[in-house]
Short mmCIF file of C-alpha atoms in Angstrom, two decimals:
data_model
loop_
_atom_site.label_atom_id
_atom_site.label_comp_id
_atom_site.label_asym_id
_atom_site.label_seq_id
_atom_site.Cartn_x
_atom_site.Cartn_y
_atom_site.Cartn_z
CA UNK A 254 0.00 0.00 0.00
CA UNK A 255 1.28 3.48 -0.93
CA UNK A 256 0.16 6.54 1.02
CA UNK A 257 0.13 10.01 -0.55
CA UNK A 258 -0.70 13.24 1.33
CA UNK A 259 -0.64 16.96 0.71
CA UNK A 260 2.33 18.88 2.14
CA UNK A 261 0.09 21.77 3.21
CA UNK A 262 -0.84 25.30 2.12
CA UNK A 263 0.95 27.28 4.82
CA UNK A 264 3.95 28.68 2.88
CA UNK A 265 5.99 30.43 1.71
CA UNK A 266 8.14 30.49 4.89
CA UNK A 267 10.37 27.52 5.68
CA UNK A 268 9.37 24.67 8.01
CA UNK A 269 5.66 25.02 7.29
CA UNK A 270 5.15 21.57 5.76
CA UNK A 271 2.55 19.88 7.95
CA UNK A 272 1.02 16.57 8.85
CA UNK A 273 0.67 13.97 7.77
CA UNK A 274 2.62 14.65 4.58
CA UNK A 275 5.82 15.82 6.27
CA UNK A 276 5.68 13.88 9.52
CA UNK A 277 6.88 10.47 8.38
CA UNK A 278 8.90 8.78 5.66
CA UNK A 279 6.13 6.20 5.26
CA UNK A 280 4.20 8.39 2.82
CA UNK A 281 4.73 10.98 0.10
CA UNK A 282 4.18 14.65 0.98
CA UNK A 283 3.37 16.52 -2.24
CA UNK A 284 3.86 20.23 -2.99
CA UNK A 285 1.74 22.30 -5.40
CA UNK A 286 3.24 23.40 -8.74
CA UNK A 287 1.73 25.61 -11.43
CA UNK A 288 2.75 25.53 -15.10
CA UNK A 289 2.13 28.13 -17.86
CA UNK A 290 -0.53 25.90 -19.49
CA UNK A 291 -2.41 25.80 -16.19
CA UNK A 292 -2.20 29.58 -15.89
CA UNK A 293 -3.76 29.97 -19.32
CA UNK A 294 -6.41 27.24 -19.27
CA UNK A 295 -7.42 27.07 -15.60
CA UNK A 296 -6.85 30.68 -14.48
CA UNK A 297 -7.55 32.54 -17.76
CA UNK A 298 -4.54 34.77 -17.16
CA UNK A 299 -3.93 37.36 -19.87
CA UNK A 300 -0.25 36.43 -19.83
CA UNK A 301 1.71 33.63 -18.24
CA UNK A 302 4.84 33.57 -16.12
CA UNK A 303 7.55 30.89 -15.93
CA UNK A 304 6.70 27.65 -14.09
CA UNK A 305 6.61 28.19 -10.36
CA UNK A 306 5.43 26.84 -7.04
CA UNK A 307 2.16 28.20 -5.72
CA UNK A 308 3.06 30.95 -3.25
CA UNK A 309 1.16 29.31 -0.42
CA UNK A 310 2.53 25.78 -0.94
CA UNK A 311 4.20 24.66 2.29
CA UNK A 312 7.96 24.43 2.48
CA UNK A 313 10.41 22.21 4.29
CA UNK A 314 12.53 21.32 6.07
CA UNK A 315 10.72 19.72 8.98
CA UNK A 316 11.88 20.49 12.49
CA UNK A 317 13.81 17.19 12.57
CA UNK A 318 15.61 18.01 9.32
CA UNK A 319 13.69 15.95 6.75
CA UNK A 320 13.04 17.64 3.41
CA UNK A 321 9.30 17.56 4.14
CA UNK A 322 8.17 17.84 0.52
CA UNK A 323 9.05 14.61 -1.30
CA UNK A 324 8.19 15.96 -4.76
CA UNK A 325 5.65 18.24 -6.41
CA UNK A 326 2.74 17.84 -8.81
CA UNK A 327 0.27 20.21 -10.51
CA UNK A 328 -1.77 21.82 -7.73
CA UNK A 329 -4.94 22.93 -9.50
CA UNK A 330 -7.78 21.18 -11.33
CA UNK A 331 -11.39 21.38 -12.41
CA UNK A 332 -12.80 19.11 -9.73
CA UNK A 333 -16.24 17.59 -8.96
CA UNK A 334 -18.15 19.28 -6.16
CA UNK A 335 -21.31 18.31 -4.20
CA UNK A 336 -24.71 19.05 -5.72
CA UNK A 337 -25.50 21.64 -3.05
CA UNK A 338 -23.00 23.88 -4.86
CA UNK A 339 -25.51 23.86 -7.77
CA UNK A 340 -22.81 22.93 -10.24
CA UNK A 341 -21.05 19.71 -11.16
CA UNK A 342 -17.47 21.00 -11.16
CA UNK A 343 -15.46 23.89 -9.77
CA UNK A 344 -11.97 25.30 -10.06
CA UNK A 345 -9.97 24.04 -7.06
CA UNK A 346 -6.36 24.53 -6.04
CA UNK A 347 -4.04 23.58 -3.21
CA UNK A 348 -1.74 20.74 -2.28
CA UNK A 349 -5.03 18.83 -1.85
CA UNK A 350 -5.15 18.91 -5.65
CA UNK A 351 -1.46 18.09 -6.06
CA UNK A 352 -1.72 14.92 -3.95
CA UNK A 353 -4.55 13.39 -6.09
CA UNK A 354 -2.56 14.25 -9.21
CA UNK A 355 0.41 12.36 -7.76
CA UNK A 356 -1.92 9.46 -6.91
CA UNK A 357 -3.03 9.33 -10.53
CA UNK A 358 0.57 9.21 -11.70
CA UNK A 359 1.35 6.39 -9.27
CA UNK A 360 -1.77 4.49 -10.36
CA UNK A 361 -0.50 4.67 -13.96
CA UNK A 362 2.84 3.24 -12.84
CA UNK A 363 1.22 0.32 -11.02
CA UNK A 364 -1.11 -0.37 -13.95
CA UNK A 365 1.83 -0.43 -16.35
CA UNK A 366 3.84 -2.71 -14.08
CA UNK A 367 0.91 -5.08 -13.76
CA UNK A 368 0.54 -5.19 -17.55
CA UNK A 369 4.24 -6.04 -17.83
CA UNK A 370 3.95 -8.57 -15.00
CA UNK A 371 6.59 -6.71 -12.99
CA UNK A 372 6.41 -6.76 -9.21
CA UNK A 373 6.41 -3.59 -7.16
CA UNK A 374 6.71 -2.37 -3.59
CA UNK A 375 6.42 1.04 -1.95
CA UNK A 376 10.22 1.17 -1.69
CA UNK A 377 10.65 0.57 -5.42
CA UNK A 378 8.07 3.16 -6.38
CA UNK A 379 9.46 5.78 -4.04
CA UNK A 380 12.99 5.31 -5.31
CA UNK A 381 11.80 5.57 -8.92
CA UNK A 382 9.78 8.74 -8.28
CA UNK A 383 12.50 10.51 -6.31
CA UNK A 384 15.32 9.61 -8.69
CA UNK A 385 13.43 10.66 -11.82
CA UNK A 386 11.71 13.82 -10.55
CA UNK A 387 12.88 16.87 -12.51
CA UNK A 388 14.23 20.04 -10.93
CA UNK A 389 12.57 23.27 -12.10
CA UNK A 390 14.71 26.36 -12.55
CA UNK A 391 13.88 29.08 -10.06
CA UNK A 392 12.09 26.82 -7.53
CA UNK A 393 14.05 26.01 -4.39
CA UNK A 394 14.37 22.47 -3.07
CA UNK A 395 12.44 23.32 0.11
CA UNK A 396 9.35 24.03 -2.02
CA UNK A 397 9.70 21.58 -4.90
CA UNK A 398 11.20 18.62 -3.04
CA UNK A 399 13.18 16.24 -5.22
CA UNK A 400 11.50 17.73 -8.27
CA UNK A 401 8.38 17.61 -10.42
CA UNK A 402 6.86 14.12 -10.68
CA UNK A 403 7.57 12.33 -14.00
CA UNK A 404 5.47 9.20 -14.54
CA UNK A 405 6.98 8.05 -17.90
CA UNK A 406 10.56 8.33 -16.64
CA UNK A 407 9.65 6.60 -13.37
CA UNK A 408 8.08 3.74 -15.32
CA UNK A 409 11.21 3.37 -17.46
CA UNK A 410 13.29 3.34 -14.27
CA UNK A 411 11.19 0.56 -12.74
CA UNK A 412 11.38 -1.57 -15.88
CA UNK A 413 15.11 -1.01 -16.34
CA UNK A 414 15.99 -2.00 -12.76
CA UNK A 415 13.33 -4.66 -12.16
CA UNK A 416 15.81 -7.54 -11.88
CA UNK A 417 18.36 -5.89 -9.60
CA UNK A 418 18.67 -7.36 -6.10
CA UNK A 419 17.39 -5.65 -2.99
CA UNK A 420 14.89 -3.53 -4.91
CA UNK A 421 12.30 -3.92 -2.16
CA UNK A 422 14.63 -2.84 0.63
CA UNK A 423 14.32 0.77 1.75
CA UNK A 424 17.09 2.62 3.53
CA UNK A 425 16.88 4.98 6.48
CA UNK A 426 19.52 7.55 7.44
CA UNK A 427 18.94 8.83 10.98
CA UNK A 428 20.78 10.87 13.63
CA UNK A 429 20.33 9.09 17.00
CA UNK A 430 21.79 11.94 19.08
CA UNK A 431 19.06 14.27 17.77
CA UNK A 432 16.07 12.11 18.65
CA UNK A 433 16.54 9.83 15.63
CA UNK A 434 16.14 12.85 13.35
CA UNK A 435 15.65 12.29 9.62
CA UNK A 436 18.08 15.06 8.72
CA UNK A 437 20.29 17.81 10.13
CA UNK A 438 18.69 21.25 10.59
CA UNK A 439 20.94 24.01 11.94
CA UNK A 440 18.89 27.18 12.27
CA UNK A 441 19.71 29.10 15.44
CA UNK A 442 22.83 31.28 15.95
CA UNK A 443 24.19 28.96 18.64
CA UNK A 444 24.02 26.09 16.12
CA UNK A 445 25.70 27.80 13.16
CA UNK A 446 28.61 29.63 14.83
CA UNK A 447 30.78 26.51 15.01
CA UNK A 448 31.38 23.26 13.09
CA UNK A 449 29.22 20.27 14.00
CA UNK A 450 30.33 16.64 14.04
CA UNK A 451 27.39 14.29 13.77
CA UNK A 452 27.01 10.50 13.76
CA UNK A 453 24.56 9.12 11.21
CA UNK A 454 23.21 5.56 11.26
CA UNK A 455 22.18 4.04 7.91
CA UNK A 456 19.88 1.03 8.19
CA UNK A 457 18.29 -1.20 5.53
CA UNK A 458 14.63 -1.88 6.31
CA UNK A 459 13.10 -5.12 5.03
CA UNK A 460 9.42 -5.91 4.67
CA UNK A 461 8.01 -7.49 7.81
CA UNK A 462 7.39 -10.73 5.89
CA UNK A 463 10.92 -10.95 4.48
CA UNK A 464 12.63 -14.23 5.41
CA UNK A 465 15.50 -14.01 7.87
CA UNK A 466 17.87 -15.64 5.43
CA UNK A 467 17.56 -12.57 3.18
CA UNK A 468 18.71 -10.42 6.08
CA UNK A 469 21.62 -12.77 6.80
CA UNK A 470 22.86 -12.62 3.20
CA UNK A 471 22.35 -8.88 2.77
CA UNK A 472 25.57 -6.96 2.07
CA UNK A 473 25.82 -3.80 0.01
CA UNK A 474 28.92 -1.78 -0.78
CA UNK A 475 28.01 1.89 -1.09
CA UNK A 476 29.76 4.89 -2.52
CA UNK A 477 28.99 7.94 -0.38
CA UNK A 478 29.22 11.58 -1.40
CA UNK A 479 28.44 15.05 -0.14
CA UNK A 480 26.84 17.61 -2.44
CA UNK A 481 28.54 20.60 -0.77
CA UNK A 482 32.12 21.43 0.18
CA UNK A 483 31.08 22.50 3.69
CA UNK A 484 29.93 18.92 4.45
CA UNK A 485 32.56 16.19 4.86
CA UNK A 486 31.94 12.43 4.87
CA UNK A 487 33.81 9.23 4.12
CA UNK A 488 33.54 7.89 0.58
CA UNK A 489 32.81 4.17 1.27
CA UNK A 490 30.31 2.26 3.39
CA UNK A 491 29.84 -1.50 3.71
CA UNK A 492 26.24 -1.96 4.73
CA UNK A 493 24.78 -5.02 6.50
CA UNK A 494 21.34 -5.79 7.89
CA UNK A 495 21.84 -4.23 11.34
CA UNK A 496 23.03 -0.92 9.83
CA UNK A 497 26.28 1.02 9.86
CA UNK A 498 27.31 4.42 11.09
CA UNK A 499 28.73 7.39 9.22
CA UNK A 500 30.51 10.28 10.91
CA UNK A 501 30.04 13.59 9.12
CA UNK A 502 31.35 17.10 9.72
CA UNK A 503 29.36 20.21 8.84
CA UNK A 504 31.11 23.58 8.90
CA UNK A 505 28.61 26.42 8.41
CA UNK A 506 30.92 29.16 9.70
CA UNK A 507 32.04 30.29 6.23
CA UNK A 508 28.56 30.42 4.71
CA UNK A 509 26.96 33.78 3.94
CA UNK A 510 23.62 34.77 5.50
CA UNK A 511 20.69 32.88 4.05
CA UNK A 512 19.41 29.34 3.57
CA UNK A 513 21.81 26.60 2.47
CA UNK A 514 21.05 23.00 1.54
CA UNK A 515 23.19 19.92 1.02
CA UNK A 516 22.79 16.13 1.08
CA UNK A 517 24.75 13.05 2.00
CA UNK A 518 23.98 10.50 -0.73
CA UNK A 519 24.67 6.79 -0.84
CA UNK A 520 24.86 4.80 -4.12
CA UNK A 521 25.14 1.10 -4.90
CA UNK A 522 28.82 0.79 -5.84
CA UNK A 523 27.96 -1.98 -8.31
CA UNK A 524 25.05 -0.06 -9.87
CA UNK A 525 25.37 3.70 -9.40
CA UNK A 526 22.98 4.22 -12.32
CA UNK A 527 20.14 3.39 -9.89
CA UNK A 528 20.64 6.80 -8.32
CA UNK A 529 20.82 7.48 -4.59
CA UNK A 530 19.62 4.65 -2.33
CA UNK A 531 19.64 6.85 0.74
CA UNK A 532 19.89 10.56 1.44
CA UNK A 533 20.46 12.66 4.54
CA UNK A 534 19.19 16.24 4.08
CA UNK A 535 21.26 19.01 5.68
CA UNK A 536 19.85 22.52 6.03
CA UNK A 537 21.74 25.48 7.46
CA UNK A 538 20.17 28.88 8.12
CA UNK A 539 22.72 31.64 8.63
CA UNK A 540 20.90 34.65 10.12
CA UNK A 541 21.91 38.29 10.21
CA UNK A 542 22.87 38.89 13.81
CA UNK A 543 21.30 41.51 16.09
CA UNK A 544 24.20 42.35 18.38
CA UNK A 545 22.46 43.96 21.33
CA UNK A 546 19.29 43.84 23.36
CA UNK A 547 16.44 41.40 23.77
CA UNK A 548 13.60 42.44 21.45
CA UNK A 549 10.03 41.48 22.20
CA UNK A 550 8.38 42.79 19.07
CA UNK A 551 9.29 44.09 15.62
CA UNK A 552 7.81 46.46 13.05
CA UNK A 553 8.00 45.50 9.37
CA UNK A 554 7.77 48.52 7.07
CA UNK A 555 7.12 47.85 3.37
CA UNK A 556 7.70 50.66 0.88
CA UNK A 557 6.77 50.39 -2.79
CA UNK A 558 9.44 52.18 -4.83
CA UNK A 559 7.93 52.09 -8.33
CA UNK A 560 4.80 53.60 -9.87
CA UNK A 561 3.34 50.56 -11.60
CA UNK A 562 -0.09 49.04 -10.95
CA UNK A 563 -0.88 47.59 -7.49
CA UNK A 564 0.77 44.28 -6.69
CA UNK A 565 -0.29 41.60 -4.22
CA UNK A 566 2.47 40.38 -1.90
CA UNK A 567 2.48 37.82 0.89
CA UNK A 568 4.32 38.79 4.07
CA UNK A 569 5.27 35.79 6.19
CA UNK A 570 7.43 35.89 9.32
CA UNK A 571 8.15 32.82 11.47
CA UNK A 572 10.16 31.93 14.56
CA UNK A 573 10.62 28.34 15.72
CA UNK A 574 10.54 27.99 19.50
CA UNK A 575 11.01 24.77 21.50
CA UNK A 576 7.79 22.90 22.19
CA UNK A 577 5.63 25.30 20.16
CA UNK A 578 3.98 25.00 16.76
CA UNK A 579 5.32 27.50 14.25
CA UNK A 580 1.83 29.02 13.86
CA UNK A 581 2.05 30.24 17.47
CA UNK A 582 4.91 32.55 16.46
CA UNK A 583 4.12 33.72 12.95
CA UNK A 584 2.76 36.70 11.06
CA UNK A 585 1.13 35.89 7.74
CA UNK A 586 -0.75 38.51 5.78
CA UNK A 587 -1.59 39.34 2.17
CA UNK A 588 -0.82 42.99 1.45
CA UNK A 589 -1.79 44.98 -1.66
CA UNK A 590 0.86 47.59 -2.39
CA UNK A 591 -0.12 50.43 -4.70
CA UNK A 592 2.31 52.87 -6.36
CA UNK A 593 4.61 54.48 -3.76
CA UNK A 594 2.52 52.84 -1.00
CA UNK A 595 3.75 52.15 2.51
CA UNK A 596 2.46 49.54 4.96
CA UNK A 597 3.55 48.65 8.52
CA UNK A 598 2.88 45.39 10.30
CA UNK A 599 3.96 44.42 13.83
CA UNK A 600 4.70 41.00 15.28
CA UNK A 601 5.76 39.50 18.56
CA UNK A 602 9.32 38.13 18.59
CA UNK A 603 11.59 36.27 20.99
CA UNK A 604 15.17 37.46 21.44
CA UNK A 605 18.03 35.09 20.74
CA UNK A 606 16.10 33.04 18.17
CA UNK A 607 16.23 33.23 14.38
CA UNK A 608 13.41 35.20 12.77
CA UNK A 609 12.61 34.39 9.15
CA UNK A 610 11.09 37.27 7.20
CA UNK A 611 9.68 36.14 3.87
CA UNK A 612 8.21 38.55 1.30
CA UNK A 613 6.77 36.98 -1.85
CA UNK A 614 4.88 38.54 -4.74
CA UNK A 615 1.81 36.41 -5.29
CA UNK A 616 2.33 34.02 -8.18
CA UNK A 617 -0.54 35.42 -10.31
CA UNK A 618 0.13 39.11 -9.59
CA UNK A 619 1.61 40.07 -12.95
CA UNK A 620 4.44 42.53 -13.43
CA UNK A 621 7.42 43.38 -11.32
CA UNK A 622 7.43 45.42 -8.14
CA UNK A 623 10.26 47.16 -6.30
CA UNK A 624 9.65 46.88 -2.57
CA UNK A 625 11.95 47.89 0.26
CA UNK A 626 11.51 46.08 3.57
CA UNK A 627 12.71 47.63 6.83
CA UNK A 628 12.69 45.71 10.10
CA UNK A 629 12.81 47.63 13.37
CA UNK A 630 13.09 45.84 16.72
CA UNK A 631 11.67 47.05 20.03
CA UNK A 632 11.77 45.58 23.50
CA UNK A 633 9.81 45.90 26.71
CA UNK A 634 10.37 43.15 29.27
CA UNK A 635 8.05 42.73 32.27
CA UNK A 636 9.55 41.49 35.51
CA UNK A 637 6.89 38.77 35.59
CA UNK A 638 5.22 36.88 32.75
CA UNK A 639 2.07 36.32 34.82
CA UNK A 640 0.10 38.76 36.91
CA UNK A 641 -1.79 37.46 39.94
CA UNK A 642 -4.45 39.87 41.21
CA UNK A 643 -4.75 39.57 44.98
CA UNK A 644 -8.08 40.80 46.31
CA UNK A 645 -6.38 41.82 49.56
CA UNK A 646 -4.02 44.25 47.77
CA UNK A 647 -5.03 47.65 46.46
CA UNK A 648 -2.65 47.48 43.48
CA UNK A 649 -0.41 44.85 41.86
CA UNK A 650 2.92 46.36 40.72
CA UNK A 651 4.53 45.35 37.42
CA UNK A 652 8.06 46.46 36.50
CA UNK A 653 9.11 47.05 32.87
CA UNK A 654 12.59 47.10 31.32
CA UNK A 655 13.43 48.49 27.86
CA UNK A 656 16.78 46.94 26.77
CA UNK A 657 16.82 48.51 23.28
CA UNK A 658 16.25 52.13 24.29
CA UNK A 659 13.39 54.38 25.39
CA UNK A 660 9.91 53.09 24.59
CA UNK A 661 6.49 54.63 25.05
CA UNK A 662 4.01 52.23 26.61
CA UNK A 663 0.26 52.45 27.15
CA UNK A 664 -0.66 49.72 29.65
CA UNK A 665 -4.06 48.17 29.15
CA UNK A 666 -5.65 45.04 30.54
CA UNK A 667 -8.82 43.11 29.91
CA UNK A 668 -10.32 39.75 30.74
CA UNK A 669 -11.59 38.29 27.49
CA UNK A 670 -10.84 34.56 27.65
CA UNK A 671 -12.07 31.93 30.09
CA UNK A 672 -10.25 28.61 30.12
CA UNK A 673 -11.89 25.58 31.68
CA UNK A 674 -10.57 22.06 32.06
CA UNK A 675 -13.30 19.54 31.29
CA UNK A 676 -13.42 15.80 31.79
CA UNK A 677 -15.52 13.64 29.47
CA UNK A 678 -19.00 12.91 30.73
CA UNK A 679 -18.98 9.69 28.70
CA UNK A 680 -16.71 7.74 26.42
CA UNK A 681 -17.04 4.85 24.02
CA UNK A 682 -14.56 2.85 21.96
CA UNK A 683 -16.30 1.35 18.95
CA UNK A 684 -15.25 -0.32 15.70
CA UNK A 685 -15.37 1.60 12.45
CA UNK A 686 -17.01 0.38 9.26
CA UNK A 687 -15.65 -3.12 8.62
CA UNK A 688 -16.14 -2.75 4.88
CA UNK A 689 -13.47 -0.09 4.45
CA UNK A 690 -11.84 0.94 7.74
CA UNK A 691 -9.42 -1.95 8.01
CA UNK A 692 -5.66 -2.10 8.43
CA UNK A 693 -3.53 -4.62 6.53
CA UNK A 694 -4.30 -8.26 7.34
CA UNK A 695 -7.94 -7.25 8.04
CA UNK A 696 -7.11 -5.68 11.39
CA UNK A 697 -10.04 -3.65 12.68
CA UNK A 698 -9.78 0.12 13.23
CA UNK A 699 -11.56 1.74 16.17
CA UNK A 700 -12.67 5.23 17.11
CA UNK A 701 -12.81 6.87 20.51
CA UNK A 702 -15.95 8.99 21.03
CA UNK A 703 -15.86 11.43 23.96
CA UNK A 704 -18.73 13.61 25.13
CA UNK A 705 -18.23 16.81 27.15
CA UNK A 706 -20.84 18.93 28.89
CA UNK A 707 -20.66 22.68 29.42
CA UNK A 708 -23.04 25.64 29.55
CA UNK A 709 -22.86 29.04 27.88
CA UNK A 710 -24.77 31.92 29.42
CA UNK A 711 -24.42 34.02 26.28
CA UNK A 712 -23.22 33.74 22.71
CA UNK A 713 -19.45 33.31 22.54
CA UNK A 714 -16.66 31.56 20.69
CA UNK A 715 -15.63 28.10 21.89
CA UNK A 716 -12.26 26.56 20.98
CA UNK A 717 -11.85 22.91 22.08
CA UNK A 718 -8.23 22.01 22.75
CA UNK A 719 -7.49 18.36 23.61
CA UNK A 720 -5.14 18.04 26.56
CA UNK A 721 -2.78 15.73 24.67
CA UNK A 722 -1.95 18.59 22.28
CA UNK A 723 -0.43 20.44 25.25
CA UNK A 724 1.80 17.52 26.29
CA UNK A 725 5.26 17.59 24.69
CA UNK A 726 6.25 14.07 25.68
CA UNK A 727 3.92 11.22 26.55
CA UNK A 728 5.37 8.20 28.36
CA UNK A 729 3.50 4.91 28.20
CA UNK A 730 3.93 2.43 31.03
CA UNK A 731 3.14 -1.17 30.19
CA UNK A 732 2.09 -3.33 33.14
#
């Protein structure tokens, strides 16, 4: 069984690829691509632009260093819609259109292999798709993944290599010291101001039904390479069933500010034409350093410098903080900039952490625009992050510090959110539909239904938040 999922529509900033597409290597996370023919036929644009990724298509890498987007596919289609829309079809776009397109391509591959009486496995198909995907000029690897999906070339690859040994074995490259991370992601200043020496473990993974004798006999001599001079690795690896380790050295200290990407790649020494059997993605973000102070918020000032027609731009700023989803620390807003226009947006920031500021002209906003972006940091630090109002005290003092210079403040407080912890009033574990909701080997799937009771005295907004989403680590004790 092959699983395909959308990578998400939360770009264009990095590390926005979401679940499930980017969370595991067991499925394909697909990004959304748009070609000139699509612009003309689907969007009726008066003129087309070069092939590009949809501005909102999510980007990698994931927080544990994986590329996140495996490959990309066309992300728009005329799609069937329910009858209550009073039409049979509608124009739809998103990575939720790219994933079905990729599914169609994969279905063609499997149909062709069946017609040729050639066996297949998820490992074979993945290797074929990744090693034949085509890079597109002007689209970065974090958005496109390995490239644009190519069904004919993937089919030729599968036919050409159908008789090679170990085709159904997949290979994992992990970093045990970083929580078994799928790649190396160096983003913060304290990670990129010195070289890093990292141990990587490469392991062949057999199907659960593979006979043990296949594992005993498995030996593969690999040629190993780095795609960048700032990453060093040995050139040979003899791989057995229980895996082998590779020690690599990454030196980001000489890299200029910006995003940098490299890979460790392993090839079959006896058949390098198969392409990489395993990859370890390496991403380095070298930020511009703010030398003093501890900012708590920033102002982004956008100034349009030309006098052309209005242009639509997407402003996206993200910080990654430990234990928090990126959406908790982001600013994302579409801004229309007219001739000589100026716009200011403010966002909360955390000192000492890398802030990504991404400004993208929307893919269908035709014509060029000259925009200057100015980022100004401010800082006001309270002496306590929480205020406890004691009914026995007349006032509750709060001290403020301004580490970046004088600031004007206008204190204001309000009580606008009530948080309650609720326990379920009832629960039930029940089987799902046995005709379709089954795991391999006809294993039944179940659902947990919880009921909660609460009362609202007046109309208000309710946001359920399961307690498990607040727990960073969950330990299971088996008795």
